[in-house]
PDB file of C-alpha atoms and ligand atoms in Angstrom:
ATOM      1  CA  UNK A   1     -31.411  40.089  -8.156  1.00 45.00           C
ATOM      2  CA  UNK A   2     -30.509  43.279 -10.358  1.00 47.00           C
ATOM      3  CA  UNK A   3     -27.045  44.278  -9.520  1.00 49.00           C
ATOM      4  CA  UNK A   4     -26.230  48.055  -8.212  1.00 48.00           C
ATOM      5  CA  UNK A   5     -23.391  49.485 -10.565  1.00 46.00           C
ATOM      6  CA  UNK A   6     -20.607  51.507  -9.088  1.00 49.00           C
ATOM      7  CA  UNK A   7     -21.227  55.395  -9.003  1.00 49.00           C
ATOM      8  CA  UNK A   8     -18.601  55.849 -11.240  1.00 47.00           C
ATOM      9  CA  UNK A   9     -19.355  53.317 -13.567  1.00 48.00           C
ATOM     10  CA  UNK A  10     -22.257  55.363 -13.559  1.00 48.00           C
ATOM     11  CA  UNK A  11     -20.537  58.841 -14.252  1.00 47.00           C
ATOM     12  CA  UNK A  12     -18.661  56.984 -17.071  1.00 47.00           C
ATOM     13  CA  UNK A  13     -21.329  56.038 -18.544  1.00 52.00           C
ATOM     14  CA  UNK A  14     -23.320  59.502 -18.606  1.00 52.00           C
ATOM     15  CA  UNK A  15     -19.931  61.110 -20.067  1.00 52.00           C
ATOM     16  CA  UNK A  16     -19.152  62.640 -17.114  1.00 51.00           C
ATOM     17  CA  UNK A  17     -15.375  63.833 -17.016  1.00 53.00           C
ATOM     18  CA  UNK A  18     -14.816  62.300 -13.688  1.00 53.00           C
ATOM     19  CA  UNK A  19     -13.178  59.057 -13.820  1.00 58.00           C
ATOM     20  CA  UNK A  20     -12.907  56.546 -10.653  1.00 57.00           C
ATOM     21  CA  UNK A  21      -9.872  57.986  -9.299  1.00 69.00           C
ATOM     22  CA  UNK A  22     -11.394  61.809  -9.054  1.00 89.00           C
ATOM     23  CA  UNK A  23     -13.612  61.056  -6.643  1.00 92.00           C
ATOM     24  CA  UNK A  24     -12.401  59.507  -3.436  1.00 95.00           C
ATOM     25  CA  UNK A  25     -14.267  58.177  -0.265  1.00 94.00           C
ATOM     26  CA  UNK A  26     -12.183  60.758   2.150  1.00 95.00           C
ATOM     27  CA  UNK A  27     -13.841  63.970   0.449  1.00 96.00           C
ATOM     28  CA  UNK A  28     -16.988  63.316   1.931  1.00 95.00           C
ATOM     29  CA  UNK A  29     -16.556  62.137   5.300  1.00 97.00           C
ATOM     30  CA  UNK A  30     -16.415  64.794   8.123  1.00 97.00           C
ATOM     31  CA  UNK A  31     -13.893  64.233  11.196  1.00 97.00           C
ATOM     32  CA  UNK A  32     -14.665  67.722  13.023  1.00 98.00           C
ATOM     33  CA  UNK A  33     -15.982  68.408  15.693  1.00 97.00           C
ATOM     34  CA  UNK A  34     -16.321  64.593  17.410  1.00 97.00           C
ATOM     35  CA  UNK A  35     -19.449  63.825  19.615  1.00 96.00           C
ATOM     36  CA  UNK A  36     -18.862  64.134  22.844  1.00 96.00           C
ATOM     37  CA  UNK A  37     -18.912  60.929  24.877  1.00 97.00           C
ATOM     38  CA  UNK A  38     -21.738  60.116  26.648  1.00 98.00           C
ATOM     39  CA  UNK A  39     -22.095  56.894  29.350  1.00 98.00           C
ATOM     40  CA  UNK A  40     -25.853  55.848  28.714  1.00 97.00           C
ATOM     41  CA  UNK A  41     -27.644  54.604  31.738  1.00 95.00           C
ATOM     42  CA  UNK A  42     -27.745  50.689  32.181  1.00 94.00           C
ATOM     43  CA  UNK A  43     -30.904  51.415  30.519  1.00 94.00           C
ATOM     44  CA  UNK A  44     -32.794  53.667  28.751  1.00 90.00           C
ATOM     45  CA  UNK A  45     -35.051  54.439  31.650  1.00 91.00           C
ATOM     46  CA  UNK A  46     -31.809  55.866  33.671  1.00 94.00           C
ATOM     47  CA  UNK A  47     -30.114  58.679  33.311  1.00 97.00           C
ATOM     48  CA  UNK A  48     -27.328  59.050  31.051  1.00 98.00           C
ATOM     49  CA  UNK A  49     -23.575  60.986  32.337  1.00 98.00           C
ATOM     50  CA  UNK A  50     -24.884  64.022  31.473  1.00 98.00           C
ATOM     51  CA  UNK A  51     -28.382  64.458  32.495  1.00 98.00           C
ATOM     52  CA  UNK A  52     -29.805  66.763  35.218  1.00 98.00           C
ATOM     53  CA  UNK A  53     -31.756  64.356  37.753  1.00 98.00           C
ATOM     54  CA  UNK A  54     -34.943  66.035  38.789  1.00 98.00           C
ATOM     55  CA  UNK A  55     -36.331  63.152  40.754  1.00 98.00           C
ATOM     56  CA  UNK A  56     -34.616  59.594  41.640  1.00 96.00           C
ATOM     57  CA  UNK A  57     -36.622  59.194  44.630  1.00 96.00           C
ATOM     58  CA  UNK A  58     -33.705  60.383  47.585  1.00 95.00           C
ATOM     59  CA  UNK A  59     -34.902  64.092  47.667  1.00 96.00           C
ATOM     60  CA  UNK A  60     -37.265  66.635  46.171  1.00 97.00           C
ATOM     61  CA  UNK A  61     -35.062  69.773  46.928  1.00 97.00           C
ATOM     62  CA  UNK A  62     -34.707  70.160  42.929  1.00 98.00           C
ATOM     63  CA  UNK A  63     -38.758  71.512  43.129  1.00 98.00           C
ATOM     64  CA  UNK A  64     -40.914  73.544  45.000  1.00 98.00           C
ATOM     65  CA  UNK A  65     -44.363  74.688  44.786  1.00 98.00           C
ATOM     66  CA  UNK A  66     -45.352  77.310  43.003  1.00 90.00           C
ATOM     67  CA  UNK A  67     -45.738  80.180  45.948  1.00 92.00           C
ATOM     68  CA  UNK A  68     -42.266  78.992  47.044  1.00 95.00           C
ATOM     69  CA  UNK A  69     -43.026  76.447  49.159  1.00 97.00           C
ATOM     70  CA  UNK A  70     -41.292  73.364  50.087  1.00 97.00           C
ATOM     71  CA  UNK A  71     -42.839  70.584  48.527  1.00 98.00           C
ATOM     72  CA  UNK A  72     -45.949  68.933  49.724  1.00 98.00           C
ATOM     73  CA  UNK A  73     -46.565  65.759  47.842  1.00 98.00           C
ATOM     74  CA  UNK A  74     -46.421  62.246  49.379  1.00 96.00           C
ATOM     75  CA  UNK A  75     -42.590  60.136  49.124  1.00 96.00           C
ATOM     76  CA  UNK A  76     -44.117  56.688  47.790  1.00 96.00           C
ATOM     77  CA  UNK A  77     -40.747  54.802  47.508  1.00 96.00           C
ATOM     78  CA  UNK A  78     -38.713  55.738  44.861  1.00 96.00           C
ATOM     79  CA  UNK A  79     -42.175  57.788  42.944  1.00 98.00           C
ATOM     80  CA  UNK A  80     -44.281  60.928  44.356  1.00 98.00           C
ATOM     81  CA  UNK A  81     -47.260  61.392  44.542  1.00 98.00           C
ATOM     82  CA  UNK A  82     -49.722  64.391  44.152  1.00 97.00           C
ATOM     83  CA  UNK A  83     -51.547  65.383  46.846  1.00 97.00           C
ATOM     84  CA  UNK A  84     -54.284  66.860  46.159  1.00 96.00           C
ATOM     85  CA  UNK A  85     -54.713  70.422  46.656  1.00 96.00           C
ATOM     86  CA  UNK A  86     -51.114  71.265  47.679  1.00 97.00           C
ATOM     87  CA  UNK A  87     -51.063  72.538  44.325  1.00 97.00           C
ATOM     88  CA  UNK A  88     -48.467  72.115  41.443  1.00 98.00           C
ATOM     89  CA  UNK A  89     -44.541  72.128  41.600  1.00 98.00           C
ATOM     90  CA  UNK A  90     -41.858  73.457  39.418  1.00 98.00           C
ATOM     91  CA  UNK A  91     -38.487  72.846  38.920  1.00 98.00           C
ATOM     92  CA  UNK A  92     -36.292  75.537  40.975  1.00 98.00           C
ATOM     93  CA  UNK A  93     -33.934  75.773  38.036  1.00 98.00           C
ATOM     94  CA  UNK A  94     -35.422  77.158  34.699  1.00 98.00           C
ATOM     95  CA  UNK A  95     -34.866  75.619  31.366  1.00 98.00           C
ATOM     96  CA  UNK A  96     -35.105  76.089  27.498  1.00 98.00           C
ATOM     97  CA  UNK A  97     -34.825  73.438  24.857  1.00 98.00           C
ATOM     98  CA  UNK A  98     -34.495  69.870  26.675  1.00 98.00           C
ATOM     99  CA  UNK A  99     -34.678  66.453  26.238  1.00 98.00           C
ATOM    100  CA  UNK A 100     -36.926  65.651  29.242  1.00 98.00           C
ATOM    101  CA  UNK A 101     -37.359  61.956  30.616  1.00 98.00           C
ATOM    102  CA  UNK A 102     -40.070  61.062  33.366  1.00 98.00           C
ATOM    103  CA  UNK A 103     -42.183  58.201  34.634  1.00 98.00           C
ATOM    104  CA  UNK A 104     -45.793  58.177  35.761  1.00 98.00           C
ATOM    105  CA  UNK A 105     -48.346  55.979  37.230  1.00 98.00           C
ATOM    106  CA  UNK A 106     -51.782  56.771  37.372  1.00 97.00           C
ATOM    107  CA  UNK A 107     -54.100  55.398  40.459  1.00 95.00           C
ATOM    108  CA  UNK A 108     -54.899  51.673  39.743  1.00 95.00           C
ATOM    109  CA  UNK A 109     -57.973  52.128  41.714  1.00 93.00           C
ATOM    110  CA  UNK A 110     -60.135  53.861  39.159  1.00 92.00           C
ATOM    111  CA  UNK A 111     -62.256  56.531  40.424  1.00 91.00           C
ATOM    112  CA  UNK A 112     -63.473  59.299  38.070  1.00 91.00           C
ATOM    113  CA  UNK A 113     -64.112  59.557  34.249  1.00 94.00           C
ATOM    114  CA  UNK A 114     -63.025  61.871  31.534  1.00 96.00           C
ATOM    115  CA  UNK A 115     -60.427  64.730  32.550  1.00 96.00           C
ATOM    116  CA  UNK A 116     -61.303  63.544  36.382  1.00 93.00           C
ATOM    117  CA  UNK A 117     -59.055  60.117  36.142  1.00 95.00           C
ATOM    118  CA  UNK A 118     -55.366  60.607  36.774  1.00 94.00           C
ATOM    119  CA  UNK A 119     -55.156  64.339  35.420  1.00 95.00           C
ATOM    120  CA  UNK A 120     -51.709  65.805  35.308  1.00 97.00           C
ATOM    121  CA  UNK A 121     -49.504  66.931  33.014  1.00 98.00           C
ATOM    122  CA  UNK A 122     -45.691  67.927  32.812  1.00 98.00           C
ATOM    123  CA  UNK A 123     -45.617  71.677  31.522  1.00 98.00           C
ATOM    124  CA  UNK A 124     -42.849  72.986  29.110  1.00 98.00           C
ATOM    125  CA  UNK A 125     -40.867  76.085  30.562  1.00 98.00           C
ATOM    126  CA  UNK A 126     -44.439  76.461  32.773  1.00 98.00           C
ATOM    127  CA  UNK A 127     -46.628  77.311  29.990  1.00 98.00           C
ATOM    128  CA  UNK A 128     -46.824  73.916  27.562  1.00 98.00           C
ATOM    129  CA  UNK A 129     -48.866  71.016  28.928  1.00 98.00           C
ATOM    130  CA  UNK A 130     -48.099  67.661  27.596  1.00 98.00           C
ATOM    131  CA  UNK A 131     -51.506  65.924  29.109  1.00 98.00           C
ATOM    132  CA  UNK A 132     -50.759  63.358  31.846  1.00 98.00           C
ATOM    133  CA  UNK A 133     -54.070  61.257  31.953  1.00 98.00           C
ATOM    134  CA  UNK A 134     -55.509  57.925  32.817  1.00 98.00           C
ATOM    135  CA  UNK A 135     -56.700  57.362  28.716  1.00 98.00           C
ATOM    136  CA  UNK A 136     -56.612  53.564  29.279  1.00 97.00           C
ATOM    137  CA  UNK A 137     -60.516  53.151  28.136  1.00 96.00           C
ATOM    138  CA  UNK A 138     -61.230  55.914  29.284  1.00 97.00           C
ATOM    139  CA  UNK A 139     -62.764  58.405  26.616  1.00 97.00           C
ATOM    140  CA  UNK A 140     -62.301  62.368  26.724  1.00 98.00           C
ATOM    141  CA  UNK A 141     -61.651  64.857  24.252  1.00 98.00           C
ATOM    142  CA  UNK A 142     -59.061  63.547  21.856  1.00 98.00           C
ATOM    143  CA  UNK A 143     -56.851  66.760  22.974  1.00 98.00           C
ATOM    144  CA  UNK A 144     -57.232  66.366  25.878  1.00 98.00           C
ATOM    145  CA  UNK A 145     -56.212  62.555  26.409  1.00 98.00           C
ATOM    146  CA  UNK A 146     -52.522  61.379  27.629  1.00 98.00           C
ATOM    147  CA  UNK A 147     -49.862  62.356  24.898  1.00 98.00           C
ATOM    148  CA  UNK A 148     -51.919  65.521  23.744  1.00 98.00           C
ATOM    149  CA  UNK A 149     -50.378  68.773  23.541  1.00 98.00           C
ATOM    150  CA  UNK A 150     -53.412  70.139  26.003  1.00 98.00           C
ATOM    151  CA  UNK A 151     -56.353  71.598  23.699  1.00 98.00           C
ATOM    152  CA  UNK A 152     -54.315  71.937  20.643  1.00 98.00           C
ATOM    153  CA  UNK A 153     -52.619  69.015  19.400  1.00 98.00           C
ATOM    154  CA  UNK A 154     -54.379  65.293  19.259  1.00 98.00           C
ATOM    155  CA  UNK A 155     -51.747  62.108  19.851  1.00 98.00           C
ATOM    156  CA  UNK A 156     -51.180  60.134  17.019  1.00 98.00           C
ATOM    157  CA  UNK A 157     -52.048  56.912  19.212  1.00 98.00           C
ATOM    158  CA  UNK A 158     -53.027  55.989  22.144  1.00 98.00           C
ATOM    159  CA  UNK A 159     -50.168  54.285  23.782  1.00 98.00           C
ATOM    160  CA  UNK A 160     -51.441  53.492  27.280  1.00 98.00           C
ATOM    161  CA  UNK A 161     -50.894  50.670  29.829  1.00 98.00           C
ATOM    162  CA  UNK A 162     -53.921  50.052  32.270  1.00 97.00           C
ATOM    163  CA  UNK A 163     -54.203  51.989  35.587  1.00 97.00           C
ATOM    164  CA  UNK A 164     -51.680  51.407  38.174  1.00 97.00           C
ATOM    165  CA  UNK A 165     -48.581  50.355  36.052  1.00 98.00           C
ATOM    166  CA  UNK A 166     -45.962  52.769  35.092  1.00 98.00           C
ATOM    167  CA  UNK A 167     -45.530  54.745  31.625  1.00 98.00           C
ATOM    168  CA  UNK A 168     -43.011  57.216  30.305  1.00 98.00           C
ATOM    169  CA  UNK A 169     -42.551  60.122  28.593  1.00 98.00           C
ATOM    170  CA  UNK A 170     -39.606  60.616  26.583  1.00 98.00           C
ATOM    171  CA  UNK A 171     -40.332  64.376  25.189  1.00 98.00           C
ATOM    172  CA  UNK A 172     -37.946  66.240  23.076  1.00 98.00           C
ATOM    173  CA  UNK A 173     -38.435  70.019  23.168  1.00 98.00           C
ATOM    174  CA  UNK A 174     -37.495  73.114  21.364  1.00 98.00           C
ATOM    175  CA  UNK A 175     -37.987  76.497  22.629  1.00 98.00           C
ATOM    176  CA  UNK A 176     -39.315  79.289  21.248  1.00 98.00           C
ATOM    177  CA  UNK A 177     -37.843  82.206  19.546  1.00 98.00           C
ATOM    178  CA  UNK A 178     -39.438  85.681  19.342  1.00 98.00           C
ATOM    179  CA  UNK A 179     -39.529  88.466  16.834  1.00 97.00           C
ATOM    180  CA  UNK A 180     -39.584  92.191  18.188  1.00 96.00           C
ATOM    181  CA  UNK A 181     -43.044  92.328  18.459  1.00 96.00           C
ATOM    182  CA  UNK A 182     -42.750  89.449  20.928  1.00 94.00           C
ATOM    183  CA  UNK A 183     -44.692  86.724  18.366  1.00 97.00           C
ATOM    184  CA  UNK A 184     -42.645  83.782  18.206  1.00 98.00           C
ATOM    185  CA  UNK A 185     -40.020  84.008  15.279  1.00 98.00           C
ATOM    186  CA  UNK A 186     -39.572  80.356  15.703  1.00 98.00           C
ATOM    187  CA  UNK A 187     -42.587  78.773  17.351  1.00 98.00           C
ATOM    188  CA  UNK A 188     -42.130  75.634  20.263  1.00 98.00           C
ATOM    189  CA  UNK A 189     -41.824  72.073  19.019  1.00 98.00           C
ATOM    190  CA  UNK A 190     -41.963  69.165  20.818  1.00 98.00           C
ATOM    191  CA  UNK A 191     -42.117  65.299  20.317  1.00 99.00           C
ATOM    192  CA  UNK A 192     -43.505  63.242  22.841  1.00 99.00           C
ATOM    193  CA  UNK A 193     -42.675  59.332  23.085  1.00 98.00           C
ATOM    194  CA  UNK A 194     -45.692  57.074  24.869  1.00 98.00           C
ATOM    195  CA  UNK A 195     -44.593  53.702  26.366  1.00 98.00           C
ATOM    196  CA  UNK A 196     -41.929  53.853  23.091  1.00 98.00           C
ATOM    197  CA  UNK A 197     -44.479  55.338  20.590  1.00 98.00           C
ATOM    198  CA  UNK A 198     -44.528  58.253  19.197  1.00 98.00           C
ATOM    199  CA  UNK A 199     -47.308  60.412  20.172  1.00 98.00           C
ATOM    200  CA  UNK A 200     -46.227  63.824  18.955  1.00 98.00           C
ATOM    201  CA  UNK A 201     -44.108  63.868  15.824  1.00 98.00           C
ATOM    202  CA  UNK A 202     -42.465  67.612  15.743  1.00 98.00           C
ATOM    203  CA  UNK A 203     -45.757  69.487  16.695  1.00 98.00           C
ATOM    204  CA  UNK A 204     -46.011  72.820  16.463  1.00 98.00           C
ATOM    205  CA  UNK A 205     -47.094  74.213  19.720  1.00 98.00           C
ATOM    206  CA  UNK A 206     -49.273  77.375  19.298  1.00 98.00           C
ATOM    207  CA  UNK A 207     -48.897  79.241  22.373  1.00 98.00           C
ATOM    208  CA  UNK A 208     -49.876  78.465  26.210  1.00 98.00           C
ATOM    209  CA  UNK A 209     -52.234  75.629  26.760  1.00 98.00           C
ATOM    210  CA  UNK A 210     -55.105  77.127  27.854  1.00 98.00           C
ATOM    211  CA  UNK A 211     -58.584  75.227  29.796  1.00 97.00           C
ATOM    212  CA  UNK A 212     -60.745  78.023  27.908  1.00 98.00           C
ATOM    213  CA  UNK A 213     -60.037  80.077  24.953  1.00 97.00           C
ATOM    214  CA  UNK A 214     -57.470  80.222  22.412  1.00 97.00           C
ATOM    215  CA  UNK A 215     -53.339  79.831  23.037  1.00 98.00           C
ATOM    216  CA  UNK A 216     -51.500  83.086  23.818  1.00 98.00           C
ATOM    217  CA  UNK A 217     -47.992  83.965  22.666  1.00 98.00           C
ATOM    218  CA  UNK A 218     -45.774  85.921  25.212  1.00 95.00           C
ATOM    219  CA  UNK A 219     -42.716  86.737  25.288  1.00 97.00           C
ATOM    220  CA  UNK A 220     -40.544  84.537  27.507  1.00 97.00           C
ATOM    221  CA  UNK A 221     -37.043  83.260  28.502  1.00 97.00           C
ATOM    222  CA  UNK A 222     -36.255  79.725  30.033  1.00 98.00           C
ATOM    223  CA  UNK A 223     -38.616  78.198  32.423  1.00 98.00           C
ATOM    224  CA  UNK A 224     -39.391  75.847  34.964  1.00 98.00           C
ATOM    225  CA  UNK A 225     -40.510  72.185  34.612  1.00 98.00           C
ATOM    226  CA  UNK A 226     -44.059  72.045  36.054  1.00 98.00           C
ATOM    227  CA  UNK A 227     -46.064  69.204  36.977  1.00 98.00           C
ATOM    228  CA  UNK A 228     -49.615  69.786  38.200  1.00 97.00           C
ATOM    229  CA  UNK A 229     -52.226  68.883  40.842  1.00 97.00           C
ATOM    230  CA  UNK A 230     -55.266  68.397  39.221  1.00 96.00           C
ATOM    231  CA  UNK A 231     -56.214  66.461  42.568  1.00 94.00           C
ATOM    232  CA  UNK A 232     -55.539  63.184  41.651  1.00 95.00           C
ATOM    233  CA  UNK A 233     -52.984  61.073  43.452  1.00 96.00           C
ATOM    234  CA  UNK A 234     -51.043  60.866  40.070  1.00 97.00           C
ATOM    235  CA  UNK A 235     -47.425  59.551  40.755  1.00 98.00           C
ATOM    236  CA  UNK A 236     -43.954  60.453  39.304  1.00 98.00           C
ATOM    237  CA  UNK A 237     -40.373  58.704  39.440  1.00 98.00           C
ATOM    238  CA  UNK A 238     -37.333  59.011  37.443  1.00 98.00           C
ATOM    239  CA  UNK A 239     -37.297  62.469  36.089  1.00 98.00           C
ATOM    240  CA  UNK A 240     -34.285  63.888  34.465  1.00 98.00           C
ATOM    241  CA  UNK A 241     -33.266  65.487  31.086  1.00 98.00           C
ATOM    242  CA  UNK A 242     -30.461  66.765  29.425  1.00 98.00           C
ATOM    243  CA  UNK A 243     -30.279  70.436  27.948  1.00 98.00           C
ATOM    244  CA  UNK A 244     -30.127  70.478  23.844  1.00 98.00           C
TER     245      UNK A 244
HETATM  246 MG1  LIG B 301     -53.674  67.982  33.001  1.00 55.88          MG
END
């Protein structure tokens, strides 16, 4: 095997003025400032010291529907589950840029096909909807399947387990920025992690994910988490993120 020479046997041997004792280890190490510590959960599924639990299955007094009332979905255990109709819930607290952990199960009684099997979706500050969706051979829309960025961005996989067993979401998102004329400055990222894949790689997210026409770009501050009732009994645990 060809041997790597030192970098400054290197810098000798270009006639570099530096010699071996100019250039010392210490000048490029930084001490300043020093993460803060962190206690990880006993896995990565729980939440770490300093996460904000949204749902561990004791209470759901961190959401409420939409029109402000309490929530209406079905306690399954440690999960919830939609019921259909009751309409969507967000998070009473609003948020910006997040890294946002949850867990979902779709029915494992297949009914429906398309967009009508296991439709939900977790929306970003109420306005960004990362698909929720039963895509376990089940064929749709490609931006519209689980892991899309609703109608604008396609997953780079699909990364699904079969109906009725649990998957997560480990999404990492960036907020917005606007100029003056309330276009984004800096537009909304996010990267979305499927069962451990990567589904969204730093996508660009264009404006609100609309069901018919084109994004839109609004002005906004922080927002709530929402997830939606798209009438099927689509369940949730173990939701919690941490601010970035
Ligand atoms: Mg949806």
């Amino acid at each position: 095997m060809k041997k790597l020479l030192p970098i400054c046997v290197v810098l000798l041997a270009a006639n570099s003025s530096l010699s071996c004792q100019d250039i010392k280890p210490e000048e490029t190490e930084i001490w300043e400032p020093e993460p803060v510590l962190v206690v990880p959960g006993k896995t990565d599924r729980e939440a770490p010291s300093d996460a904000i639990v949204l749902y561990d299955g004791s209470t759901t007094d961190a959401w409420l529907h939409a029109d402000g009332r309490n929530v209406e979905w079905t306690p399954e255990g440690d999960a919830l589950v939609v019921k259909a109709k009751s309409g969507s819930i967000i998070t009473k607290d609003h948020f910006g840029s997040m890294q946002l952990h949850l867990e979902w199960r779709t029915p494992a009684v297949v009914e429906g096909e398309s967009q009508g099997r296991g439709n939900s979706g977790v929306y970003l500050q109420g306005k960004y909807e990362v698909q929720i969706l039963d895509s376990y051979d089940n064929r749709t829309y490609s931006n519209g399947q689980a892991g899309s960025v609703y109608k604008q961005a396609i997953p780079l996989a699909n990364a699904m387990r079969g109906p009725g067993q649990w998957q997560t979401y480990d999404i990492i998102y960036h907020a917005p920025t606007f100029a003056s004329d309330d276009t984004y400055e800096t537009p909304p990222y996010v990267t979305v992690i499927h069962n451990g894949v990567v589904v969204q790689n730093h996508t660009e997210i264009k404006g609100t994910t609309e069901y018919i026409g084109a994004p839109k770009v609004a002005k906004h501050g922080d927002g709530p988490i929402l997830l939606q009732d798209h009438r099927n009994p689509t369940a949730f645990r173990n939701i919690w993120l941490r601010k970035l």
